[in-house]
Short mmCIF file of C-alpha atoms and ligand atoms in Angstrom, two decimals:
data_model
loop_
_atom_site.label_atom_id
_atom_site.label_comp_id
_atom_site.label_asym_id
_atom_site.label_seq_id
_atom_site.Cartn_x
_atom_site.Cartn_y
_atom_site.Cartn_z
CA MET A 731 -22.76 -46.49 -9.59
CA ALA A 732 -26.81 -47.64 -8.36
CA GLY A 733 -30.10 -46.45 -10.26
CA TYR A 734 -28.84 -43.11 -11.09
CA PHE A 735 -25.81 -41.43 -13.10
CA GLY A 736 -25.65 -37.61 -12.13
CA PRO A 737 -27.03 -34.24 -12.97
CA SER A 738 -28.97 -33.05 -15.85
CA TYR A 739 -27.88 -29.60 -17.44
CA GLU A 740 -31.44 -28.49 -15.35
CA GLU A 741 -30.73 -29.46 -12.75
CA MET A 742 -26.81 -28.43 -12.95
CA LEU A 743 -29.02 -24.97 -13.27
CA TYR A 744 -31.39 -25.38 -10.90
CA PRO A 745 -30.23 -27.73 -8.36
CA GLU A 746 -34.05 -27.48 -6.23
CA ARG A 747 -35.83 -29.59 -9.17
CA VAL A 748 -33.09 -32.80 -8.04
CA GLU A 749 -35.80 -34.86 -6.00
CA PRO A 750 -35.60 -34.03 -2.48
CA ASP A 751 -34.30 -37.00 -0.83
CA LEU A 752 -30.77 -37.48 -3.78
CA LEU A 753 -30.65 -33.46 -2.79
CA ALA A 754 -30.54 -33.96 0.45
CA ARG A 755 -27.88 -36.67 0.47
CA ALA A 756 -25.58 -34.50 -1.72
CA ARG A 757 -25.37 -31.42 0.13
CA GLN A 758 -24.75 -34.18 3.09
CA ALA A 759 -21.98 -35.37 1.61
CA ALA A 760 -20.27 -31.79 0.46
CA GLY A 761 -16.93 -31.34 1.15
CA VAL A 762 -17.13 -34.03 4.37
CA ASP A 763 -16.89 -37.52 1.64
CA GLU A 764 -15.84 -35.73 -1.92
CA LEU A 765 -15.56 -39.05 -3.14
CA ASP A 766 -18.84 -40.46 -2.49
CA PRO A 767 -20.85 -40.31 -6.38
CA VAL A 768 -22.91 -38.26 -4.92
CA ASN A 769 -20.88 -35.08 -5.02
CA LEU A 770 -21.19 -35.70 -8.82
CA PHE A 771 -25.50 -33.43 -7.82
CA ASN A 772 -22.64 -30.59 -6.73
CA ILE A 773 -21.35 -29.42 -9.75
CA THR A 774 -23.50 -25.71 -9.65
CA TRP A 775 -22.53 -22.53 -9.37
CA LYS A 776 -25.65 -22.64 -6.13
CA ASP A 777 -24.46 -22.00 -2.96
CA PRO A 778 -27.26 -24.65 -0.55
CA GLU A 779 -29.42 -22.40 -0.52
CA GLY A 780 -29.94 -21.59 -4.06
CA ARG A 781 -28.12 -18.68 -4.58
CA VAL A 782 -25.17 -18.29 -6.98
CA ARG A 783 -22.03 -17.72 -5.42
CA ALA A 784 -20.15 -14.68 -6.68
CA THR A 785 -19.23 -11.97 -5.24
CA VAL A 786 -19.06 -7.68 -6.61
CA LEU A 787 -15.24 -5.75 -5.96
CA PRO A 788 -15.12 -3.20 -3.95
CA PRO A 789 -14.94 -0.31 -5.90
CA ALA A 790 -12.00 0.75 -4.02
CA LEU A 791 -10.13 -2.09 -5.40
CA THR A 792 -11.30 -2.05 -8.72
CA GLY A 793 -11.72 2.48 -9.05
CA VAL A 794 -14.94 1.68 -10.71
CA GLU A 795 -17.78 3.09 -9.95
CA ALA A 796 -19.81 -0.27 -12.54
CA ASN A 797 -20.10 -3.56 -10.24
CA ILE A 798 -17.79 -6.29 -11.29
CA ILE A 799 -19.59 -8.79 -9.71
CA VAL A 800 -16.72 -11.80 -10.51
CA LEU A 801 -18.72 -16.47 -10.07
CA LEU A 802 -16.40 -18.06 -7.59
CA GLY A 803 -15.58 -21.75 -8.90
CA ALA A 804 -14.02 -23.01 -6.00
CA GLY A 805 -16.82 -24.12 -5.06
CA PHE A 806 -17.40 -27.02 -6.99
CA PRO A 807 -16.78 -30.55 -6.07
CA SER A 808 -12.38 -30.85 -6.67
CA GLY A 809 -12.39 -27.55 -6.83
CA SER A 810 -12.69 -25.33 -9.88
CA HIS A 811 -15.99 -25.26 -12.33
CA LYS A 812 -13.56 -27.56 -14.95
CA VAL A 813 -15.62 -30.69 -13.01
CA GLY A 814 -19.17 -29.42 -15.19
CA PRO A 815 -17.62 -29.20 -18.70
CA ALA A 816 -15.45 -32.96 -17.26
CA TYR A 817 -18.70 -34.57 -16.43
CA THR A 818 -20.81 -33.16 -19.60
CA THR A 819 -18.63 -34.59 -21.86
CA LEU A 820 -18.18 -37.81 -20.16
CA MET A 821 -21.93 -37.81 -19.96
CA GLU A 822 -23.25 -37.02 -23.68
CA GLY A 823 -21.27 -39.95 -24.24
CA TRP A 824 -22.28 -42.24 -22.34
CA LEU A 825 -25.91 -41.23 -23.54
CA ASP A 826 -24.39 -41.93 -26.84
CA GLY A 827 -23.29 -44.74 -26.53
CA THR A 828 -19.48 -43.82 -27.50
CA ILE A 829 -18.35 -44.33 -23.77
CA ILE A 830 -18.98 -47.34 -22.45
CA PRO A 831 -18.54 -48.42 -18.57
CA GLY A 832 -16.17 -50.96 -17.34
CA ARG A 833 -14.63 -50.57 -20.93
CA HIS A 834 -13.35 -47.87 -21.83
CA THR A 835 -10.45 -45.47 -20.04
CA ILE A 836 -10.52 -41.90 -20.14
CA LEU A 837 -7.85 -39.11 -21.80
CA GLY A 838 -8.23 -35.74 -20.17
CA PRO A 839 -6.03 -33.15 -22.16
CA SER A 840 -5.19 -30.41 -20.17
CA THR A 841 -2.99 -27.84 -17.88
CA GLY A 842 -4.71 -29.10 -15.03
CA ASN A 843 -8.28 -28.39 -13.90
CA PHE A 844 -9.99 -29.94 -16.64
CA GLY A 845 -7.76 -32.79 -16.19
CA ILE A 846 -8.06 -32.62 -12.37
CA GLY A 847 -12.31 -32.56 -12.92
CA VAL A 848 -11.73 -35.17 -15.44
CA ALA A 849 -9.53 -37.34 -12.30
CA TYR A 850 -12.31 -36.84 -10.11
CA VAL A 851 -15.98 -37.43 -12.30
CA CYS A 852 -14.11 -40.83 -13.37
CA ARG A 853 -13.14 -41.59 -10.05
CA LEU A 854 -16.86 -40.90 -9.13
CA LEU A 855 -17.82 -43.13 -11.84
CA GLY A 856 -15.31 -45.82 -11.79
CA TYR A 857 -13.65 -45.40 -15.10
CA ARG A 858 -9.90 -45.18 -15.77
CA ALA A 859 -8.32 -42.10 -16.28
CA ILE A 860 -5.43 -40.88 -17.95
CA ILE A 861 -4.61 -36.61 -18.19
CA ILE A 862 -2.42 -35.79 -20.63
CA MET A 863 -0.69 -32.28 -19.40
CA PRO A 864 2.50 -30.14 -19.53
CA ASP A 865 5.15 -31.43 -17.32
CA GLY A 866 5.23 -27.42 -16.57
CA MET A 867 2.43 -26.70 -14.20
CA SER A 868 1.76 -26.22 -10.45
CA ARG A 869 2.34 -28.56 -8.78
CA GLU A 870 -0.49 -28.61 -6.59
CA ARG A 871 -2.40 -29.77 -10.02
CA TYR A 872 -0.04 -33.15 -10.05
CA GLN A 873 -0.82 -33.53 -6.59
CA ARG A 874 -4.70 -33.63 -6.66
CA ILE A 875 -5.15 -35.00 -9.72
CA ARG A 876 -3.15 -39.12 -7.92
CA ALA A 877 -4.58 -37.93 -4.80
CA TYR A 878 -8.09 -38.69 -7.40
CA GLY A 879 -7.03 -41.32 -8.76
CA GLY A 880 -5.87 -40.65 -12.02
CA GLU A 881 -2.41 -41.45 -14.54
CA LEU A 882 -0.31 -38.25 -15.84
CA GLU A 883 1.24 -38.48 -19.28
CA LEU A 884 3.77 -35.61 -18.80
CA THR A 885 4.79 -33.28 -22.35
CA PRO A 886 7.57 -31.34 -22.31
CA GLY A 887 6.58 -27.31 -21.30
CA THR A 888 4.03 -25.48 -20.26
CA GLU A 889 0.84 -23.30 -20.90
CA SER A 890 1.85 -23.00 -24.29
CA ASP A 891 2.54 -25.72 -24.78
CA VAL A 892 -0.66 -27.63 -25.46
CA ILE A 893 -0.84 -28.69 -28.73
CA LEU A 894 2.25 -31.24 -27.88
CA THR A 895 -0.79 -32.09 -25.08
CA LEU A 896 -3.09 -32.44 -28.00
CA GLU A 897 -0.54 -33.72 -30.73
CA ARG A 898 0.33 -36.98 -27.25
CA THR A 899 -3.47 -37.34 -26.77
CA GLN A 900 -4.19 -38.00 -30.47
CA GLN A 901 -1.54 -41.01 -30.72
CA LEU A 902 -3.08 -42.82 -27.35
CA ALA A 903 -6.24 -42.33 -29.04
CA LYS A 904 -5.45 -44.60 -31.11
CA ASP A 905 -6.07 -47.54 -28.72
CA PRO A 906 -9.30 -48.09 -29.45
CA HIS A 907 -10.06 -49.16 -25.31
CA ASN A 908 -9.09 -44.78 -24.93
CA ARG A 909 -11.84 -42.64 -25.15
CA THR A 910 -11.19 -38.74 -25.42
CA LEU A 911 -12.72 -35.58 -23.03
CA ALA A 912 -11.56 -33.22 -26.02
CA GLN A 913 -12.46 -29.73 -24.29
CA PHE A 914 -11.30 -28.21 -27.04
CA GLU A 915 -13.09 -29.80 -29.47
CA LEU A 916 -16.48 -30.30 -28.39
CA PHE A 917 -19.90 -29.27 -27.05
CA PRO A 918 -20.26 -30.61 -24.29
CA ASN A 919 -18.05 -28.09 -22.74
CA TYR A 920 -20.50 -25.13 -24.82
CA ARG A 921 -23.18 -26.37 -23.48
CA PHE A 922 -22.87 -26.51 -19.57
CA HIS A 923 -21.23 -22.61 -20.16
CA ARG A 924 -23.79 -21.65 -22.01
CA TYR A 925 -26.77 -23.00 -20.67
CA VAL A 926 -25.33 -22.98 -17.14
CA THR A 927 -23.34 -20.51 -16.54
CA GLY A 928 -24.24 -18.26 -18.10
CA ARG A 929 -27.43 -18.60 -16.47
CA SER A 930 -26.26 -18.31 -13.39
CA ALA A 931 -24.70 -15.18 -15.10
CA ILE A 932 -27.46 -13.77 -15.65
CA GLU A 933 -28.54 -14.67 -12.13
CA ALA A 934 -26.72 -13.38 -10.55
CA ALA A 935 -26.36 -10.80 -11.34
CA LYS A 936 -30.32 -9.42 -11.35
CA GLY A 937 -28.84 -8.13 -7.17
CA TRP A 938 -27.23 -5.43 -8.63
CA GLY A 939 -27.20 -1.95 -10.77
CA ASN A 940 -29.70 -2.17 -13.01
CA GLY A 941 -29.70 -6.24 -12.56
CA ALA A 942 -28.54 -5.67 -16.67
CA ILE A 943 -25.46 -7.15 -17.49
CA ALA A 944 -22.95 -4.00 -19.49
CA GLY A 945 -19.93 -6.83 -20.32
CA PHE A 946 -18.86 -10.69 -19.71
CA ALA A 947 -14.72 -10.63 -20.27
CA ALA A 948 -13.19 -13.95 -19.83
CA ALA A 949 -9.70 -15.97 -20.75
CA PRO A 950 -9.97 -18.59 -22.18
CA GLY A 951 -8.55 -20.80 -22.06
CA SER A 952 -10.71 -24.41 -23.80
CA ALA A 953 -12.94 -21.12 -24.21
CA GLY A 954 -15.47 -22.80 -23.37
CA THR A 955 -16.66 -20.34 -19.68
CA LEU A 956 -16.60 -17.56 -23.06
CA ALA A 957 -20.27 -19.57 -23.72
CA ALA A 958 -21.02 -17.95 -20.64
CA GLY A 959 -21.31 -14.31 -22.78
CA ASP A 960 -23.40 -16.18 -26.12
CA GLU A 961 -26.21 -16.41 -23.10
CA ILE A 962 -25.62 -12.93 -21.48
CA LYS A 963 -25.87 -11.97 -25.19
CA ALA A 964 -29.34 -13.27 -26.40
CA THR A 965 -31.19 -11.76 -22.96
CA PHE A 966 -28.87 -8.49 -23.31
CA PRO A 967 -28.20 -7.79 -26.77
CA GLY A 968 -26.25 -5.00 -26.47
CA ALA A 969 -23.63 -6.10 -23.78
CA LYS A 970 -20.34 -6.87 -25.18
CA VAL A 971 -17.76 -9.74 -24.37
CA ALA A 972 -13.85 -9.31 -23.99
CA ALA A 973 -12.05 -12.75 -24.58
CA LEU A 974 -8.47 -11.74 -22.36
CA GLU A 975 -4.86 -13.29 -23.35
CA PRO A 976 -1.82 -12.98 -21.61
CA TYR A 977 0.56 -10.24 -23.58
CA GLU A 978 3.30 -12.47 -23.84
CA CYS A 979 0.76 -14.70 -25.88
CA PRO A 980 -1.48 -13.09 -28.42
CA THR A 981 -1.86 -15.24 -30.10
CA LEU A 982 -6.43 -13.96 -30.50
CA ALA A 983 -5.22 -10.78 -31.44
CA THR A 984 -2.43 -10.99 -33.06
CA GLY A 985 -1.29 -14.84 -33.85
CA GLY A 986 1.34 -14.50 -30.92
CA ARG A 987 2.37 -16.87 -29.48
CA GLY A 988 4.72 -16.83 -25.79
CA HIS A 989 5.45 -18.44 -22.81
CA HIS A 990 3.55 -16.91 -20.08
CA ARG A 991 2.83 -17.46 -16.77
CA ILE A 992 -1.34 -17.31 -16.05
CA GLU A 993 -2.12 -21.17 -16.02
CA GLY A 994 -5.69 -22.15 -17.68
CA ILE A 995 -5.17 -20.10 -20.74
CA GLY A 996 -3.78 -19.09 -23.68
CA ASP A 997 -2.96 -22.03 -25.03
CA LYS A 998 -1.68 -20.46 -28.38
CA MET A 999 -4.66 -21.33 -30.62
CA CYS A 1000 -8.32 -20.45 -31.25
CA THR A 1001 -10.37 -23.42 -29.92
CA LEU A 1002 -12.74 -25.18 -31.74
CA ILE A 1003 -15.53 -24.87 -29.43
CA HIS A 1004 -13.93 -20.93 -29.72
CA ASN A 1005 -18.14 -18.97 -31.09
CA VAL A 1006 -16.10 -15.55 -32.60
CA LEU A 1007 -18.56 -13.83 -33.79
CA ASN A 1008 -19.63 -12.93 -29.87
CA THR A 1009 -16.31 -11.84 -29.40
CA ASP A 1010 -16.53 -8.55 -29.26
CA PHE A 1011 -13.22 -6.90 -28.08
CA VAL A 1012 -9.94 -9.18 -26.88
CA ILE A 1013 -7.49 -7.38 -24.43
CA LEU A 1014 -4.65 -7.99 -23.03
CA ILE A 1015 -3.43 -8.43 -19.67
CA HIS A 1016 0.49 -8.47 -17.86
CA ASP A 1017 1.07 -12.53 -16.89
CA ASP A 1018 2.67 -10.58 -13.86
CA HIS A 1019 -0.01 -8.50 -13.32
CA ALA A 1020 -1.98 -10.96 -12.67
CA VAL A 1021 0.59 -13.24 -10.72
CA LYS A 1022 1.46 -9.78 -8.49
CA GLY A 1023 -2.52 -8.94 -7.84
CA LEU A 1024 -2.56 -11.99 -6.45
CA LYS A 1025 -0.33 -11.00 -4.17
CA VAL A 1026 -1.82 -7.88 -3.09
CA LEU A 1027 -5.17 -10.47 -2.49
CA ARG A 1028 -2.97 -12.63 0.00
CA ASP A 1029 -0.96 -10.24 1.93
CA GLY A 1030 -2.68 -7.33 0.88
CA GLY A 1031 -4.83 -6.79 3.49
CA GLY A 1032 -2.99 -3.83 4.98
CA VAL A 1033 -3.84 -1.54 1.88
CA LEU A 1034 -7.52 -2.50 1.59
CA ALA A 1035 -8.26 -1.32 4.66
CA ASP A 1036 -5.75 1.73 3.63
CA TRP A 1037 -8.62 2.59 1.30
CA GLY A 1038 -11.51 2.04 2.67
CA VAL A 1039 -12.73 -1.83 2.08
CA GLY A 1040 -13.52 -3.73 5.14
CA GLU A 1041 -12.00 -6.20 7.10
CA ALA A 1042 -14.66 -9.24 6.42
CA GLU A 1043 -14.64 -7.57 2.34
CA ALA A 1044 -11.04 -8.12 2.06
CA ALA A 1045 -10.26 -11.22 3.82
CA ALA A 1046 -13.62 -13.36 1.50
CA LEU A 1047 -11.41 -11.76 -1.32
CA ARG A 1048 -7.78 -14.08 0.03
CA ASP A 1049 -9.00 -17.28 -0.87
CA SER A 1050 -11.52 -17.26 -3.49
CA PHE A 1051 -8.98 -16.68 -6.23
CA GLY A 1052 -6.34 -18.13 -8.46
CA VAL A 1053 -3.95 -15.92 -11.86
CA SER A 1054 -6.05 -16.66 -14.13
CA GLY A 1055 -9.39 -15.76 -11.86
CA VAL A 1056 -7.07 -12.36 -11.40
CA CYS A 1057 -6.59 -11.80 -14.63
CA ASN A 1058 -10.32 -11.99 -15.32
CA ILE A 1059 -10.61 -9.36 -12.49
CA LEU A 1060 -8.04 -7.21 -14.61
CA GLY A 1061 -10.45 -7.23 -18.68
CA ALA A 1062 -12.95 -6.43 -15.98
CA ILE A 1063 -11.64 -3.92 -15.17
CA LYS A 1064 -10.58 -2.78 -18.65
CA LEU A 1065 -13.94 -3.74 -20.29
CA ALA A 1066 -16.04 -0.97 -17.23
CA LYS A 1067 -13.49 0.96 -18.73
CA GLN A 1068 -13.31 1.57 -22.38
CA LEU A 1069 -17.30 1.43 -22.81
CA GLY A 1070 -17.14 3.85 -19.96
CA LEU A 1071 -19.54 2.19 -17.27
CA GLY A 1072 -20.76 4.48 -14.64
CA PRO A 1073 -22.77 3.20 -11.22
CA GLY A 1074 -25.77 0.45 -11.68
CA GLU A 1075 -23.90 -1.36 -14.57
CA ASN A 1076 -23.08 -4.93 -14.28
CA VAL A 1077 -19.60 -6.76 -15.56
CA VAL A 1078 -19.58 -10.13 -14.60
CA THR A 1079 -16.47 -11.81 -14.38
CA VAL A 1080 -15.14 -15.89 -13.09
CA ALA A 1081 -12.67 -17.18 -11.15
CA THR A 1082 -12.47 -20.59 -12.20
CA ASP A 1083 -10.62 -22.13 -8.28
CA GLY A 1084 -9.27 -20.64 -5.22
CA PHE A 1085 -6.09 -19.87 -3.77
CA ASP A 1086 -5.81 -23.89 -3.58
CA ARG A 1087 -3.91 -24.87 -5.96
CA TYR A 1088 -1.49 -21.32 -6.98
CA PRO A 1089 0.91 -21.34 -3.54
CA SER A 1090 4.03 -22.89 -5.23
CA VAL A 1091 3.15 -20.03 -7.70
CA MET A 1092 3.30 -17.24 -4.71
CA GLU A 1093 6.68 -18.46 -2.96
CA ASP A 1094 8.31 -18.21 -7.07
CA LEU A 1095 7.00 -14.07 -6.61
CA GLU A 1096 8.17 -14.16 -2.99
CA ARG A 1097 11.98 -15.83 -4.69
CA ARG A 1098 11.59 -13.97 -8.04
CA SER A 1099 11.06 -10.41 -5.77
CA PRO A 1100 13.18 -7.96 -3.79
CA GLU A 1101 11.66 -7.63 0.28
CA ILE A 1102 7.76 -7.42 -0.16
CA THR A 1103 7.39 -4.80 1.49
CA PRO A 1104 3.89 -3.38 2.25
CA SER A 1105 4.67 -0.20 0.69
CA VAL A 1106 5.85 -2.12 -2.69
CA LEU A 1107 1.87 -4.02 -2.31
CA GLU A 1108 0.43 -0.91 -1.78
CA GLY A 1109 1.73 0.55 -5.09
CA TRP A 1110 1.95 -3.01 -7.39
CA ALA A 1111 -2.02 -2.94 -5.72
CA ARG A 1112 -2.70 0.58 -7.02
CA ASP A 1113 -0.74 -0.28 -10.87
CA VAL A 1114 -2.79 -3.69 -11.52
CA PHE A 1115 -6.31 -2.72 -10.27
CA ARG A 1116 -6.76 1.05 -9.59
CA HIS A 1117 -5.35 2.08 -12.55
CA ALA A 1118 -5.25 -0.74 -15.50
CA VAL A 1119 -6.11 1.06 -17.88
CA PRO A 1120 -7.50 0.46 -20.76
CA ASP A 1121 -4.96 -0.69 -23.30
CA HIS A 1122 -4.57 -3.40 -24.78
CA VAL A 1123 -7.74 -3.64 -26.38
CA TYR A 1124 -8.80 -4.85 -29.86
CA ASP A 1125 -11.79 -4.10 -30.79
CA CYS A 1126 -12.57 -7.48 -32.94
CA ARG A 1127 -16.14 -6.76 -34.59
CA GLY A 1128 -15.34 -6.03 -37.86
CA ARG A 1129 -15.22 -7.81 -40.18
CA GLU A 1130 -12.02 -8.31 -41.21
CA ALA A 1131 -10.81 -9.12 -37.94
CA LYS A 1132 -12.95 -12.10 -37.47
CA ALA A 1133 -11.96 -13.10 -40.93
CA ARG A 1134 -8.10 -13.21 -39.26
CA LEU A 1135 -9.78 -14.99 -36.02
CA PHE A 1136 -11.85 -18.00 -38.07
CA ALA A 1137 -8.58 -18.33 -40.45
CA GLN A 1138 -6.61 -18.83 -36.68
CA LYS A 1139 -8.68 -21.36 -36.06
CA GLU A 1140 -8.38 -22.90 -39.39
CA LYS A 1141 -4.65 -23.26 -39.40
CA ASP A 1142 -5.50 -24.84 -36.12
CA TRP A 1143 -8.58 -27.46 -36.56
CA LEU A 1144 -7.52 -28.92 -39.81
CA PRO A 1145 -4.01 -30.52 -38.97
CA PHE A 1146 -6.42 -32.31 -36.70
CA GLY A 1147 -7.74 -33.75 -39.15
CA TYR A 1148 -11.48 -31.15 -39.63
CA ALA A 1149 -12.35 -30.78 -42.79
CA ARG A 1150 -12.28 -26.94 -44.03
CA GLU A 1151 -16.05 -26.85 -44.92
CA ASP A 1152 -16.94 -28.48 -41.17
CA LEU A 1153 -15.33 -25.37 -39.80
CA GLY A 1154 -16.64 -23.57 -42.09
CA ALA A 1155 -20.77 -24.33 -40.41
CA MET A 1156 -19.10 -22.18 -37.52
CA GLN A 1157 -18.86 -18.72 -39.53
CA HIS A 1158 -23.20 -18.74 -39.55
CA PRO A 1159 -25.20 -17.94 -36.19
CA ALA A 1160 -27.22 -20.88 -36.05
CA PHE A 1161 -24.53 -23.60 -35.99
CA TRP A 1162 -23.90 -21.78 -32.30
CA GLU A 1163 -27.35 -22.01 -31.68
CA ARG A 1164 -28.42 -25.30 -32.65
CA GLU A 1165 -25.20 -27.09 -30.54
CA TYR A 1166 -26.97 -25.11 -28.46
CA ALA A 1167 -30.50 -27.11 -28.86
CA ARG A 1168 -29.96 -29.87 -27.84
CA VAL A 1169 -29.12 -29.47 -23.70
CA GLY A 1170 -32.68 -30.90 -24.27
CA GLU A 1171 -32.09 -33.55 -26.63
CA TYR A 1172 -29.08 -34.40 -23.50
CA ASP A 1173 -31.56 -34.16 -20.58
CA ALA A 1174 -33.97 -36.19 -21.99
CA LYS A 1175 -32.07 -38.75 -22.43
CA LEU A 1176 -30.51 -38.92 -19.60
CA LEU A 1177 -33.91 -38.88 -17.88
CA ALA A 1178 -34.86 -41.72 -19.39
CA LYS A 1179 -31.94 -43.29 -19.33
CA ARG A 1180 -31.98 -42.46 -15.01
CA ARG A 1181 -35.84 -44.02 -15.10
CA ALA A 1182 -35.36 -47.41 -16.66
C1 PLP B 2166 -6.99 -21.56 -13.81
C2 PLP B 2166 -7.79 -21.51 -15.00
N1 PLP B 2166 -8.75 -20.03 -15.40
C3 PLP B 2166 -8.43 -20.38 -16.54
C4 PLP B 2166 -9.31 -21.17 -17.59
C5 PLP B 2166 -9.93 -20.71 -18.36
O1 PLP B 2166 -11.51 -21.70 -19.43
P1 PLP B 2166 -12.23 -22.33 -20.10
O2 PLP B 2166 -11.28 -23.57 -20.69
O3 PLP B 2166 -12.96 -22.68 -19.30
O4 PLP B 2166 -11.85 -21.16 -20.93
C6 PLP B 2166 -9.03 -22.30 -17.39
C7 PLP B 2166 -9.31 -24.56 -17.83
O5 PLP B 2166 -8.44 -24.51 -17.69
C8 PLP B 2166 -8.20 -22.45 -15.93
O6 PLP B 2166 -7.77 -24.31 -15.53
#
């Protein structure tokens, strides 16, 4: 790529600070020529008018008076916000001199969206990419990775078998030509979400209710997105952060493990970059509710109309979410109920991607269910959304709960060669502040390279 590499953290948060010609070219390429490298400058939560892409769910659907604000990730290049951490991890490796264009092949361990993001960014920047992922994910994911020229290395299983992908990645990483974008371990993922997503969330909430954020809910895969909660808490110290897990795979809640159908989350571990100090609650969501909830948003326009949701509002919900997005919405509703929030108070959550990568999941639901009539859809809408109750909520604010989460992290990461002292350092807020402060350091290095 001639003359530039891609945006700084600051430019992803404030695209209006990108040099005007470059920004104009990026906006022109958006959705027209997605393989033009200038699209790196479209890695942002902001739309061309400078507004954070977000929606506030109709209270008739959520059954709560508090605003449930959902940041929409489908507008990112490649169709999900995971392209952000893919880009920042590659960018930091390049700035550190550990990843060299033309010499290194990039490994992307993933359950899908991160892999899509890695394949996409590598395509734009001219790197060979190998995506290591389970073989049981939705077919739309593999198609996207191949379309971007990524090579697939499949390990057996589904979402809950991510550890097998990490083990396979560790083997492949022994080849000196390979470099791993380790989303579960490396802090560019934390930095992207704390700085870019966290501050975008704060901006999005400004237009709603009292303008503050009382709660943030997100289901961790790598736990990158959860880092937005650290920034939200830094601004609103009273805000509460909930990590959501599948009921069928409650690793953070109880150390339990199992198979589930919410792609992208519930990877049977406490990831290295998860700052558990800021996790106030773990809330479990039934995978079946997330899948059926998605069906309601897709095909339940009639039900929503009966509940007083306007046609345009209901239509806007059809394409904006995937299964984990619905899981996050359910978690946000439960958090609002748990905290007893009222009118004018805001809970923020995130839709990682949109519906485009889930038609096969809906087909599977249709095969498994008896006829899905309007009254069946209404029952699902009631049970899943309106009547959601704050059950399976684990309070993680106490010392014992924190000690259990740290123990889980050790159990998951000592086998990968991390030292106990290094993991111990993560028990102190200063560790996370130091990592966060490096945003400025990398931005300065990037701008210096671009000017050179
Ligand atoms: C669809 C989907 N939802 C949620 C997540 C979890 O996001 P994070 O890895 O930032 O925790 C992912 C991560 O890959 C994902 O692909």
